[in-house]
Amino acid sequence: MTRAIEFFAGMGLMRAGLERVGIKTVFANDIDKTKAKLYSENWGRAELHVGDIRALSGSDIPDAELVTASFPCTDMSLAGHYRGLNGAQSSLVLDFIRILDEMGERAPRTLMIENVMGFLTANGGRDWETVVKGIQGLGYQSAHIVVNANAFVPQSRARVFLFGHKGRLELPEPPQVKKDLRLVGIAEEEGDWWSPDRLHAFLETLSPIQSTRVLRYRNRFWPGYYGAFRRTRRGRAVWEVRADEIAGTLRTTRGGSARQAIVRAGCGEVAVRWMNVTEYARLQGAEHLRYDSVTPSQAMFALGDAVCVPVIEWLAEHCLTPLLTQ
């Protein structure tokens, strides 16, 4: 049995992907109590340690062959003003490296670190270099791969995965984007579609380019579904609708700008509503999990802050398993 340790485990979607190829989680850590409820609901509490990673030491961690870290992305993005490792949240990856150092010879032979694309460029690339040199200093060879979730689900979600391995390390080419994936395959026809007044307010915020796009969608002879999200332009909230039939990157739903809406248009009609938990779960390949222990908004927050399950499954099969069986 291949054993895995998960840091920044969230609601457990890393585990969901790994276990599909027979990798068993023996220890998981996260500080968020709401995400811990979802993790416990789906995986139990036996392996879960809820608390601050800074309070952990190498002696607290069991033996395993693999360790993963989906460390907080806030400071690697616009939301965190690109502070990178100078930020209070994203800098926690350094505690992950510290713990591996403290484990000494017991440290797992293989590791995988996940984050947003900003990880590559934060602080002029110096943060990426710091983390890469940090794991190399512990004896790991390193390489990375960028995988977009739209190779598996209708969601544009590019993420960088940094691998470390104590041995020869080669990675395959990433999976190709699937052009035939569309929101129509995951969207529910029924739902809390907005009233005419609210729909009118939505349409009024659209720029001329956006209005032309929505009009074109409305005039099609078939109904389509399109992701929409709210932006602030010149101090004013406006809506933008995607130019394709997939969702934008799901985000943590702290406020309306982060939560996505879905537009149904065609046959002379337009309708809009917020995406729901079921659609968020489908876009993350996590529709088989349970969400009864938290509110819908809490579930969507956790899903937006998680990895995409089929991406992890692909990485486990094509990258991790070859390394773990060397």
CSV table of C-alpha atoms in Angstrom, one decimal:
chain,number,residue,atom,x,y,z
A,1,MET,CA,0.0,0.0,0.0
A,2,THR,CA,1.3,3.5,-0.9
A,3,ARG,CA,0.7,5.9,1.9
A,4,ALA,CA,0.2,9.7,1.6
A,5,ILE,CA,0.4,12.7,3.9
A,6,GLU,CA,-1.7,15.7,3.0
A,7,PHE,CA,-1.0,19.3,4.2
A,8,PHE,CA,-3.5,22.0,3.6
A,9,ALA,CA,-6.0,19.2,3.0
A,10,GLY,CA,-9.1,21.4,2.8
A,11,MET,CA,-12.3,19.3,2.2
A,12,GLY,CA,-10.3,16.3,0.9
A,13,LEU,CA,-10.3,16.5,-2.9
A,14,MET,CA,-6.6,15.7,-3.0
A,15,ARG,CA,-7.5,12.5,-1.2
A,16,ALA,CA,-10.4,11.8,-3.5
A,17,GLY,CA,-8.1,11.8,-6.5
A,18,LEU,CA,-5.3,9.9,-4.9
A,19,GLU,CA,-7.5,7.1,-3.6
A,20,ARG,CA,-8.9,6.4,-7.1
A,21,VAL,CA,-5.5,5.0,-7.9
A,22,GLY,CA,-5.0,3.2,-4.6
A,23,ILE,CA,-2.9,5.8,-2.7
A,24,LYS,CA,-4.1,5.8,0.9
A,25,THR,CA,-4.0,8.9,3.1
A,26,VAL,CA,-2.6,8.2,6.6
A,27,PHE,CA,-2.4,11.8,7.9
A,28,ALA,CA,-4.1,15.1,6.8
A,29,ASN,CA,-3.8,18.6,8.2
A,30,ASP,CA,-5.8,21.8,7.8
A,31,ILE,CA,-6.7,24.7,10.1
A,32,ASP,CA,-10.2,25.5,8.6
A,33,LYS,CA,-12.9,24.0,10.8
A,34,THR,CA,-15.6,24.3,8.2
A,35,LYS,CA,-13.6,22.4,5.6
A,36,ALA,CA,-12.8,19.9,8.3
A,37,LYS,CA,-16.5,19.2,8.7
A,38,LEU,CA,-16.7,18.3,5.0
A,39,TYR,CA,-13.5,16.2,5.2
A,40,SER,CA,-14.9,14.3,8.2
A,41,GLU,CA,-18.3,13.8,6.6
A,42,ASN,CA,-16.6,12.1,3.6
A,43,TRP,CA,-13.5,10.5,5.0
A,44,GLY,CA,-13.9,10.3,8.8
A,45,ARG,CA,-11.7,11.9,11.5
A,46,ALA,CA,-9.1,9.1,12.0
A,47,GLU,CA,-6.4,10.6,9.8
A,48,LEU,CA,-7.4,14.3,10.1
A,49,HIS,CA,-5.5,16.7,12.4
A,50,VAL,CA,-7.2,20.1,12.6
A,51,GLY,CA,-4.8,22.8,13.6
A,52,ASP,CA,-2.1,25.2,12.5
A,53,ILE,CA,0.7,23.7,10.5
A,54,ARG,CA,3.1,26.0,12.5
A,55,ALA,CA,2.3,24.0,15.6
A,56,LEU,CA,3.4,20.7,14.0
A,57,SER,CA,6.9,19.2,14.0
A,58,GLY,CA,8.4,16.4,12.0
A,59,SER,CA,8.0,14.0,14.9
A,60,ASP,CA,4.2,14.4,14.7
A,61,ILE,CA,4.0,13.0,11.2
A,62,PRO,CA,3.8,9.3,10.4
A,63,ASP,CA,5.8,7.5,7.8
A,64,ALA,CA,4.6,7.6,4.2
A,65,GLU,CA,5.9,7.4,0.6
A,66,LEU,CA,4.2,10.6,-0.6
A,67,VAL,CA,3.4,14.0,0.8
A,68,THR,CA,1.3,16.7,-0.8
A,69,ALA,CA,0.8,20.4,-0.1
A,70,SER,CA,-1.9,22.6,-1.6
A,71,PHE,CA,-0.8,25.6,0.3
A,72,PRO,CA,-2.9,28.8,0.5
A,73,CYS,CA,-2.9,30.7,-2.9
A,74,THR,CA,-4.3,34.0,-1.6
A,75,ASP,CA,-0.9,35.8,-1.6
A,76,MET,CA,0.0,34.4,-5.0
A,77,SER,CA,-2.9,36.2,-6.7
A,78,LEU,CA,-4.5,39.6,-7.1
A,79,ALA,CA,-6.7,39.0,-4.1
A,80,GLY,CA,-3.5,39.0,-1.9
A,81,HIS,CA,-1.9,41.8,-3.9
A,82,TYR,CA,0.8,39.3,-5.1
A,83,ARG,CA,2.6,39.4,-1.7
A,84,GLY,CA,3.8,35.9,-2.3
A,85,LEU,CA,5.9,34.4,0.4
A,86,ASN,CA,5.8,37.8,2.2
A,87,GLY,CA,2.1,37.2,2.9
A,88,ALA,CA,0.9,35.5,6.0
A,89,GLN,CA,-0.9,32.7,4.3
A,90,SER,CA,1.2,31.6,1.3
A,91,SER,CA,4.4,31.7,3.4
A,92,LEU,CA,3.1,28.6,5.3
A,93,VAL,CA,4.6,26.5,2.5
A,94,LEU,CA,7.9,27.2,4.3
A,95,ASP,CA,6.6,25.4,7.3
A,96,PHE,CA,5.8,22.4,5.1
A,97,ILE,CA,9.5,22.4,4.0
A,98,ARG,CA,10.6,22.8,7.7
A,99,ILE,CA,8.6,19.7,8.7
A,100,LEU,CA,10.1,17.6,5.9
A,101,ASP,CA,13.5,18.8,7.1
A,102,GLU,CA,12.6,17.8,10.7
A,103,MET,CA,11.5,14.3,9.5
A,104,GLY,CA,15.0,13.7,8.3
A,105,GLU,CA,15.5,10.2,6.8
A,106,ARG,CA,11.8,9.5,7.4
A,107,ALA,CA,10.7,12.2,4.9
A,108,PRO,CA,8.6,10.8,2.1
A,109,ARG,CA,10.6,10.0,-1.1
A,110,THR,CA,8.1,11.9,-3.3
A,111,LEU,CA,6.3,15.2,-2.9
A,112,MET,CA,3.8,17.3,-4.9
A,113,ILE,CA,3.1,21.0,-4.2
A,114,GLU,CA,0.1,22.6,-5.9
A,115,ASN,CA,-0.8,26.3,-6.4
A,116,VAL,CA,-2.1,28.9,-8.8
A,117,MET,CA,-0.1,30.1,-11.8
A,118,GLY,CA,1.0,33.2,-9.8
A,119,PHE,CA,3.3,30.8,-7.8
A,120,LEU,CA,5.6,30.8,-10.8
A,121,THR,CA,5.9,34.6,-11.0
A,122,ALA,CA,5.3,36.1,-7.5
A,123,ASN,CA,7.9,38.6,-6.5
A,124,GLY,CA,9.6,38.3,-9.9
A,125,GLY,CA,9.9,34.5,-9.6
A,126,ARG,CA,12.0,34.7,-6.4
A,127,ASP,CA,9.3,32.9,-4.4
A,128,TRP,CA,9.2,29.9,-6.8
A,129,GLU,CA,13.0,29.8,-6.6
A,130,THR,CA,12.9,29.8,-2.8
A,131,VAL,CA,10.6,26.8,-2.7
A,132,VAL,CA,12.4,24.9,-5.4
A,133,LYS,CA,15.8,25.5,-3.7
A,134,GLY,CA,14.2,24.6,-0.4
A,135,ILE,CA,13.1,21.1,-1.5
A,136,GLN,CA,16.3,20.6,-3.5
A,137,GLY,CA,18.3,21.3,-0.3
A,138,LEU,CA,16.5,18.3,1.3
A,139,GLY,CA,17.7,16.0,-1.4
A,140,TYR,CA,14.8,16.1,-3.9
A,141,GLN,CA,15.1,16.4,-7.6
A,142,SER,CA,12.5,18.8,-8.9
A,143,ALA,CA,10.3,19.4,-11.9
A,144,HIS,CA,6.9,20.9,-12.6
A,145,ILE,CA,3.9,20.6,-14.8
A,146,VAL,CA,0.9,22.8,-15.5
A,147,VAL,CA,-2.5,21.1,-15.9
A,148,ASN,CA,-5.7,22.8,-16.7
A,149,ALA,CA,-8.9,21.3,-15.4
A,150,ASN,CA,-10.6,21.9,-18.8
A,151,ALA,CA,-8.9,18.7,-20.0
A,152,PHE,CA,-11.5,16.9,-17.8
A,153,VAL,CA,-14.4,19.3,-16.9
A,154,PRO,CA,-15.9,22.4,-18.4
A,155,GLN,CA,-13.9,24.8,-16.1
A,156,SER,CA,-10.8,26.9,-17.0
A,157,ARG,CA,-8.6,26.2,-14.0
A,158,ALA,CA,-4.8,26.1,-14.7
A,159,ARG,CA,-2.7,25.0,-11.8
A,160,VAL,CA,1.1,24.4,-11.4
A,161,PHE,CA,2.2,21.2,-9.7
A,162,LEU,CA,5.8,21.1,-8.4
A,163,PHE,CA,7.2,17.6,-7.9
A,164,GLY,CA,10.1,16.5,-5.8
A,165,HIS,CA,11.6,13.0,-5.8
A,166,LYS,CA,14.6,11.4,-4.3
A,167,GLY,CA,15.7,9.8,-7.5
A,168,ARG,CA,15.4,10.3,-11.2
A,169,LEU,CA,12.5,12.6,-12.0
A,170,GLU,CA,10.8,12.9,-15.4
A,171,LEU,CA,7.3,14.2,-16.1
A,172,PRO,CA,5.0,13.5,-19.1
A,173,GLU,CA,3.3,16.1,-21.3
A,174,PRO,CA,0.2,17.5,-19.7
A,175,PRO,CA,-3.3,16.3,-20.9
A,176,GLN,CA,-4.8,18.2,-23.8
A,177,VAL,CA,-7.7,20.5,-23.5
A,178,LYS,CA,-11.0,18.9,-24.6
A,179,LYS,CA,-12.9,21.2,-26.9
A,180,ASP,CA,-16.2,19.3,-26.6
A,181,LEU,CA,-16.6,19.9,-22.8
A,182,ARG,CA,-19.5,22.4,-22.2
A,183,LEU,CA,-21.5,23.7,-19.3
A,184,VAL,CA,-24.6,22.2,-20.8
A,185,GLY,CA,-23.3,18.9,-19.6
A,186,ILE,CA,-23.2,19.9,-15.9
A,187,ALA,CA,-25.8,22.7,-15.7
A,188,GLU,CA,-29.2,22.0,-14.1
A,189,GLU,CA,-32.3,23.2,-16.1
A,190,GLU,CA,-34.2,24.0,-13.0
A,191,GLY,CA,-33.1,26.6,-10.5
A,192,ASP,CA,-33.6,30.0,-9.0
A,193,TRP,CA,-33.5,31.9,-12.2
A,194,TRP,CA,-33.5,35.7,-11.6
A,195,SER,CA,-36.7,37.8,-11.9
A,196,PRO,CA,-37.2,40.0,-15.0
A,197,ASP,CA,-36.2,43.1,-13.0
A,198,ARG,CA,-32.9,41.5,-11.8
A,199,LEU,CA,-32.2,40.2,-15.3
A,200,HIS,CA,-32.7,43.7,-16.7
A,201,ALA,CA,-30.3,45.0,-14.1
A,202,PHE,CA,-27.8,42.4,-15.1
A,203,LEU,CA,-28.1,43.2,-18.8
A,204,GLU,CA,-27.7,47.0,-18.1
A,205,THR,CA,-24.2,46.5,-16.6
A,206,LEU,CA,-22.9,44.8,-19.8
A,207,SER,CA,-20.4,46.7,-21.9
A,208,PRO,CA,-21.1,47.0,-25.6
A,209,ILE,CA,-18.9,44.1,-26.4
A,210,GLN,CA,-20.6,42.0,-23.7
A,211,SER,CA,-24.1,43.0,-24.9
A,212,THR,CA,-23.2,42.0,-28.5
A,213,ARG,CA,-22.0,38.6,-27.2
A,214,VAL,CA,-25.1,37.9,-25.2
A,215,LEU,CA,-27.3,39.0,-28.1
A,216,ARG,CA,-25.5,36.6,-30.3
A,217,TYR,CA,-26.0,33.8,-27.8
A,218,ARG,CA,-29.7,34.7,-27.5
A,219,ASN,CA,-30.2,34.5,-31.2
A,220,ARG,CA,-28.8,31.0,-31.6
A,221,PHE,CA,-31.3,28.3,-32.5
A,222,TRP,CA,-30.2,26.1,-29.6
A,223,PRO,CA,-29.9,26.9,-25.8
A,224,GLY,CA,-26.4,27.2,-24.4
A,225,TYR,CA,-24.9,27.8,-21.0
A,226,TYR,CA,-22.2,30.3,-20.3
A,227,GLY,CA,-20.2,31.3,-17.2
A,228,ALA,CA,-20.6,34.9,-15.9
A,229,PHE,CA,-18.8,36.8,-13.2
A,230,ARG,CA,-18.9,40.2,-11.7
A,231,ARG,CA,-16.0,42.6,-12.0
A,232,THR,CA,-15.3,46.1,-10.7
A,233,ARG,CA,-14.5,48.5,-13.5
A,234,ARG,CA,-13.7,52.2,-12.7
A,235,GLY,CA,-15.4,51.7,-9.3
A,236,ARG,CA,-18.5,50.2,-10.8
A,237,ALA,CA,-19.7,46.6,-10.6
A,238,VAL,CA,-20.2,45.1,-14.1
A,239,TRP,CA,-20.9,41.6,-15.4
A,240,GLU,CA,-18.9,39.8,-17.9
A,241,VAL,CA,-20.0,36.6,-19.8
A,242,ARG,CA,-17.4,34.2,-21.1
A,243,ALA,CA,-16.7,33.9,-24.8
A,244,ASP,CA,-16.9,30.1,-24.6
A,245,GLU,CA,-19.3,27.5,-23.1
A,246,ILE,CA,-17.3,26.7,-20.0
A,247,ALA,CA,-17.0,28.1,-16.5
A,248,GLY,CA,-14.2,30.4,-15.4
A,249,THR,CA,-12.1,29.3,-12.4
A,250,LEU,CA,-14.2,28.6,-9.4
A,251,ARG,CA,-13.1,30.7,-6.5
A,252,THR,CA,-13.7,31.0,-2.8
A,253,THR,CA,-17.1,32.7,-2.5
A,254,ARG,CA,-16.2,35.7,-0.3
A,255,GLY,CA,-18.6,38.2,-1.9
A,256,GLY,CA,-20.4,38.5,-5.2
A,257,SER,CA,-17.4,39.1,-7.4
A,258,ALA,CA,-16.0,35.6,-6.6
A,259,ARG,CA,-19.2,33.7,-7.0
A,260,GLN,CA,-20.1,32.7,-10.6
A,261,ALA,CA,-23.4,33.0,-12.3
A,262,ILE,CA,-24.7,30.9,-15.2
A,263,VAL,CA,-26.3,32.3,-18.3
A,264,ARG,CA,-28.8,30.2,-20.3
A,265,ALA,CA,-29.3,31.8,-23.8
A,266,GLY,CA,-30.8,30.7,-27.1
A,267,CYS,CA,-34.1,30.5,-29.0
A,268,GLY,CA,-34.7,34.2,-28.4
A,269,GLU,CA,-34.4,34.0,-24.6
A,270,VAL,CA,-31.9,34.8,-21.9
A,271,ALA,CA,-32.0,33.7,-18.2
A,272,VAL,CA,-29.4,34.1,-15.4
A,273,ARG,CA,-29.0,32.7,-11.9
A,274,TRP,CA,-26.2,31.9,-9.5
A,275,MET,CA,-24.4,28.6,-9.9
A,276,ASN,CA,-25.3,26.1,-7.2
A,277,VAL,CA,-23.5,23.6,-5.0
A,278,THR,CA,-24.3,20.7,-7.4
A,279,GLU,CA,-22.8,22.6,-10.3
A,280,TYR,CA,-19.7,23.6,-8.3
A,281,ALA,CA,-19.2,20.0,-7.3
A,282,ARG,CA,-19.5,18.7,-10.9
A,283,LEU,CA,-17.0,21.3,-12.1
A,284,GLN,CA,-14.5,20.0,-9.5
A,285,GLY,CA,-15.3,16.3,-10.3
A,286,ALA,CA,-16.6,16.0,-6.7
A,287,GLU,CA,-20.3,15.4,-7.3
A,288,HIS,CA,-20.0,12.0,-5.6
A,289,LEU,CA,-19.2,13.5,-2.2
A,290,ARG,CA,-21.5,14.7,0.6
A,291,TYR,CA,-22.1,18.3,1.6
A,292,ASP,CA,-24.8,18.0,4.3
A,293,SER,CA,-22.6,19.1,7.2
A,294,VAL,CA,-22.2,22.7,6.0
A,295,THR,CA,-24.3,25.5,4.4
A,296,PRO,CA,-24.4,25.8,0.6
A,297,SER,CA,-22.2,28.9,0.7
A,298,GLN,CA,-19.7,27.1,2.9
A,299,ALA,CA,-19.6,24.2,0.5
A,300,MET,CA,-19.0,26.4,-2.5
A,301,PHE,CA,-16.3,28.2,-0.6
A,302,ALA,CA,-14.6,24.9,0.1
A,303,LEU,CA,-15.0,23.7,-3.5
A,304,GLY,CA,-13.6,26.9,-4.9
A,305,ASP,CA,-10.5,26.6,-2.7
A,306,ALA,CA,-9.9,22.9,-3.7
A,307,VAL,CA,-8.1,20.9,-6.3
A,308,CYS,CA,-10.0,19.3,-9.2
A,309,VAL,CA,-10.4,15.6,-8.6
A,310,PRO,CA,-9.9,14.2,-12.1
A,311,VAL,CA,-6.7,16.4,-12.4
A,312,ILE,CA,-5.3,14.8,-9.3
A,313,GLU,CA,-6.3,11.3,-10.5
A,314,TRP,CA,-4.5,11.9,-13.8
A,315,LEU,CA,-1.4,13.2,-12.0
A,316,ALA,CA,-1.5,10.2,-9.6
A,317,GLU,CA,-1.7,7.8,-12.5
A,318,HIS,CA,0.8,9.4,-14.9
A,319,CYS,CA,3.3,11.2,-12.6
A,320,LEU,CA,3.1,9.9,-9.1
A,321,THR,CA,2.7,6.2,-9.6
A,322,PRO,CA,5.7,5.9,-11.9
A,323,LEU,CA,7.8,7.7,-9.3
A,324,LEU,CA,6.5,5.7,-6.4
A,325,THR,CA,7.2,2.4,-8.1
A,326,GLN,CA,10.7,3.1,-9.1
